[in-house]
XYZ file of N, CA and C in Angstrom:
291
model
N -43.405 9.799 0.810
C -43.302 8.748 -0.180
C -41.952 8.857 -0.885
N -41.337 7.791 -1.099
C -40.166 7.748 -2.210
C -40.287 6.897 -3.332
N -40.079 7.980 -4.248
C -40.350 7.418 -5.297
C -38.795 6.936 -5.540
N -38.926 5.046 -6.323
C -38.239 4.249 -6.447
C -38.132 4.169 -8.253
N -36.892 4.702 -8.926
C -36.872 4.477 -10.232
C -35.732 3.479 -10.273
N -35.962 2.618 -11.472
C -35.167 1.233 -11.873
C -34.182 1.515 -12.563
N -33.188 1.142 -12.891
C -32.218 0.962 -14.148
C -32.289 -0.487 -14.591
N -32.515 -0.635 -15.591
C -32.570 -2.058 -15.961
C -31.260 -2.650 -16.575
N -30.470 -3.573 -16.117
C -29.129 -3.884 -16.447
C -28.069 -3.287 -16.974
N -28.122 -2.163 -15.557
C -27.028 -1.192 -16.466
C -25.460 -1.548 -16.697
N -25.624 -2.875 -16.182
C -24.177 -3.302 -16.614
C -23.875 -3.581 -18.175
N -24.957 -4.162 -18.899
C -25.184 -4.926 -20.271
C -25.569 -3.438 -20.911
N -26.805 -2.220 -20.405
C -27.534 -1.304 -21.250
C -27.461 -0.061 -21.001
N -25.685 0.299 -21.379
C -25.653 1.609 -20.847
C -24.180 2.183 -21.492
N -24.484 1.625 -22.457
C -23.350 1.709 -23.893
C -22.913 3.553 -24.143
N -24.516 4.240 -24.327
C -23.986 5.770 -23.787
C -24.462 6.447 -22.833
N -24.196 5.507 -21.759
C -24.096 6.404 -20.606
C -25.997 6.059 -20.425
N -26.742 5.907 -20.838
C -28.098 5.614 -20.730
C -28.436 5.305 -19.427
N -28.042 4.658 -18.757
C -28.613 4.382 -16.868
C -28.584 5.352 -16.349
N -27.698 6.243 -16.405
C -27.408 7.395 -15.667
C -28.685 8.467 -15.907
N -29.691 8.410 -16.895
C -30.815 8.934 -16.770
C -31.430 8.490 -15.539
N -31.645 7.826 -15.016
C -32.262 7.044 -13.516
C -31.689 8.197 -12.858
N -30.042 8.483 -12.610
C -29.861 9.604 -11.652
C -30.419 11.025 -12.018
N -30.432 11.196 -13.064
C -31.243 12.597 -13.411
C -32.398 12.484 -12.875
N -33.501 11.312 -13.219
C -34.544 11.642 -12.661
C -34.678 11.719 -10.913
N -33.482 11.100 -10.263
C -33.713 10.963 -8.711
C -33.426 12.557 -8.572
N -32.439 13.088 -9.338
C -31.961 13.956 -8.428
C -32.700 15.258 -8.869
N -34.035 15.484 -10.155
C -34.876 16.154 -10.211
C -35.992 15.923 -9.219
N -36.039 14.664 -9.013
C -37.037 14.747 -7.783
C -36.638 15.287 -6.687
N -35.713 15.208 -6.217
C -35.275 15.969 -5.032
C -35.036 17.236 -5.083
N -34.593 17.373 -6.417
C -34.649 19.256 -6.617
C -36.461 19.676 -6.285
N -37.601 18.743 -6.755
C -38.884 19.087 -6.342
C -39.300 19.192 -4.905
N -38.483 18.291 -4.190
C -38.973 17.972 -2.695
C -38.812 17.224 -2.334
N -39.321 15.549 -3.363
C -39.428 14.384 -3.321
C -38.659 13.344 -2.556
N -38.116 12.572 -1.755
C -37.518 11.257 -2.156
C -37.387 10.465 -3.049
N -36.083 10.183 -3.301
C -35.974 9.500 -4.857
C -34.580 7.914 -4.494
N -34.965 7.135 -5.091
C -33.814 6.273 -5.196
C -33.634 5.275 -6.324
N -32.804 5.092 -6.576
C -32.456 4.367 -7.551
C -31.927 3.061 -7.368
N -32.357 1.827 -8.232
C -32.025 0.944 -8.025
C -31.641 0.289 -9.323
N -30.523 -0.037 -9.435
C -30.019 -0.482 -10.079
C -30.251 -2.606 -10.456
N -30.706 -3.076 -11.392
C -31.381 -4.485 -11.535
C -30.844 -5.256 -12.627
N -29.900 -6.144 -12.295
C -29.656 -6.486 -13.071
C -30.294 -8.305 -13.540
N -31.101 -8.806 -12.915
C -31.972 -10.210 -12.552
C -33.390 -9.758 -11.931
N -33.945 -10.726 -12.376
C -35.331 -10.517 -11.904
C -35.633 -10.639 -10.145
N -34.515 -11.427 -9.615
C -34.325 -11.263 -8.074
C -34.181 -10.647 -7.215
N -33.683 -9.212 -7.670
C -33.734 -7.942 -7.299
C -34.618 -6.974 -8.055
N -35.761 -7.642 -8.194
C -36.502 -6.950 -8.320
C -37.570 -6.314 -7.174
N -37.701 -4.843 -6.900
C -38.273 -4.296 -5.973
C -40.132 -4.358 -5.798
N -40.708 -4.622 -5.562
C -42.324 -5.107 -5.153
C -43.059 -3.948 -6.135
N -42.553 -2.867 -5.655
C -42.817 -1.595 -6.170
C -42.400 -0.806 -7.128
N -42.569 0.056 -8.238
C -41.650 1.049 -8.987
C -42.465 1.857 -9.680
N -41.773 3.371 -9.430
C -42.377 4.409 -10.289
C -41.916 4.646 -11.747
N -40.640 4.276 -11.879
C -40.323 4.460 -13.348
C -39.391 3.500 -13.548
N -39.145 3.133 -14.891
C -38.352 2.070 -15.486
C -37.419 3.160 -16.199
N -35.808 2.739 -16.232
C -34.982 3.036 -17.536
C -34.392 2.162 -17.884
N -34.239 2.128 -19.378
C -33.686 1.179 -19.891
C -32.734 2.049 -21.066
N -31.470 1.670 -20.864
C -30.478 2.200 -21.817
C -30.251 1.062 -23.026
N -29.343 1.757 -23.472
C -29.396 1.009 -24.889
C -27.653 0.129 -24.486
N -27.735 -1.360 -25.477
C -26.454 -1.868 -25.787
C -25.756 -2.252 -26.783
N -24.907 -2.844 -26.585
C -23.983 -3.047 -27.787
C -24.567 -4.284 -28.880
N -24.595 -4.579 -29.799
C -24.402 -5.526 -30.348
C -23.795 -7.365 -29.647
N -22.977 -6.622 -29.245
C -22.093 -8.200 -28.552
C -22.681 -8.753 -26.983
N -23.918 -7.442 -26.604
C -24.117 -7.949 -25.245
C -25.838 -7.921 -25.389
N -26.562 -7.857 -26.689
C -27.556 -8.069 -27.093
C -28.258 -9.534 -26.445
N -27.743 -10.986 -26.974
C -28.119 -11.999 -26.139
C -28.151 -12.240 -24.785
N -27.188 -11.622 -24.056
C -27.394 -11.853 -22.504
C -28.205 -10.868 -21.903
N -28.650 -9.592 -22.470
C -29.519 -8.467 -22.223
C -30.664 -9.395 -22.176
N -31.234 -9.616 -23.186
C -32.141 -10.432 -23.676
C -32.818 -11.693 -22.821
N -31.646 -12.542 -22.120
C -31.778 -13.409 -21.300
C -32.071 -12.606 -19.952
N -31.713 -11.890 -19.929
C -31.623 -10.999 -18.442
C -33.407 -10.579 -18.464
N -33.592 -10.010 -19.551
C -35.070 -9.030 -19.285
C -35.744 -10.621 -19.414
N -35.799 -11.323 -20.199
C -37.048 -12.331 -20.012
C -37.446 -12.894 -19.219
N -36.484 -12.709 -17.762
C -36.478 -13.077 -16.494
C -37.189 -12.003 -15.553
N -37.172 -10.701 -16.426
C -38.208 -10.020 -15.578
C -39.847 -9.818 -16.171
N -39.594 -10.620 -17.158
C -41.135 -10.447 -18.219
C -42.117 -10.397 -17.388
N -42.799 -11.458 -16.197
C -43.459 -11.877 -15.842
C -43.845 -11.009 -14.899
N -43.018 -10.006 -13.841
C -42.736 -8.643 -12.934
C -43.218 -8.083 -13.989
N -42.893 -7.453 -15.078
C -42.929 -6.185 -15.924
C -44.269 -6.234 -15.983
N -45.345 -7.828 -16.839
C -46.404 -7.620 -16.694
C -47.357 -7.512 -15.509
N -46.989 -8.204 -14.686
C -47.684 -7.744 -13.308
C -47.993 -6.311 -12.980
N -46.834 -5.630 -12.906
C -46.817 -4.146 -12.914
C -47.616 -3.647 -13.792
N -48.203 -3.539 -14.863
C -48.185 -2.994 -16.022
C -50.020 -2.482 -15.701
N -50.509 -3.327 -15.281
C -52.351 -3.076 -15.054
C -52.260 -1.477 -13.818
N -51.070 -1.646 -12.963
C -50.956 -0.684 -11.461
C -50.726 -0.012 -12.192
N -49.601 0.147 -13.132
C -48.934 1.747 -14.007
C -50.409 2.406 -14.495
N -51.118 1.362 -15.548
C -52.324 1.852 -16.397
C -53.265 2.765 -15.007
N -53.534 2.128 -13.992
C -54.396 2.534 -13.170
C -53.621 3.940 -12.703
N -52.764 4.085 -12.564
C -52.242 5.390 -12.145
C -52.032 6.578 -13.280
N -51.511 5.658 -14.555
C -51.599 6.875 -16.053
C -52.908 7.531 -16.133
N -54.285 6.191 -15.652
C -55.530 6.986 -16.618
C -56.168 7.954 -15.257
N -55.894 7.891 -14.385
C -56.106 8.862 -13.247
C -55.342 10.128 -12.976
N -54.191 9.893 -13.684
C -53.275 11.353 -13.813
C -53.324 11.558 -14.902
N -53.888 11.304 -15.967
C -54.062 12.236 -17.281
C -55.436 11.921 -17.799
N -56.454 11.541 -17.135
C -58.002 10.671 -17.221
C -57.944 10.400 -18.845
N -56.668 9.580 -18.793
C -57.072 8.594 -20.318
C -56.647 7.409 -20.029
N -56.831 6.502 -21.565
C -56.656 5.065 -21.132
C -55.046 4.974 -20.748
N -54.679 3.784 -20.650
C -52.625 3.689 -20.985
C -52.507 3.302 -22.206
């Protein structure tokens, strides 16, 4: 299995360096064993079917509105996902999400 972690517009949300957590986590997974990849998203069109983790870095002030326009385009993905995450949180820690 490879696990697939997101960066969410790291062009607009990554003011300090914040996306680059996505590579920490790939490349701790692979220090475990794992397959890991990262995908970098900046539109809801590249958005992948699948995902184990989301990052989202932080931005500036001046790139706040187009961030903004960017994620509301993935609102509709994010909630889709969101019932699969719960089903996998309350089975790996047997609580709710």
């Amino acid at each position: 299995m490879t696990f697939t972690i997101l960066s969410i517009v790291p062009s607009l949300l990554d003011t300090n360096g914040d996306a680059q957590n996505a590579a920490v986590l790939a490349q701790r997974l692979r220090w475990a064993g794992h397959d890991a990849v990262v995908v970098g998203v900046e539109d809801a069109s590249e958005l992948p079917d699948r995902v184990d983790a989301i990052v989202v870095g932080s931005g500036s002030d001046s790139t706040l509105e187009a961030a903004r326009a960017r994620l509301l385009t993935m609102h509709d993905e994010f909630r889709r996902w969101a019932p699969r995450a719960c089903r996998s949180s309350r089975s790996a820690r047997g609580t709710n999400c």
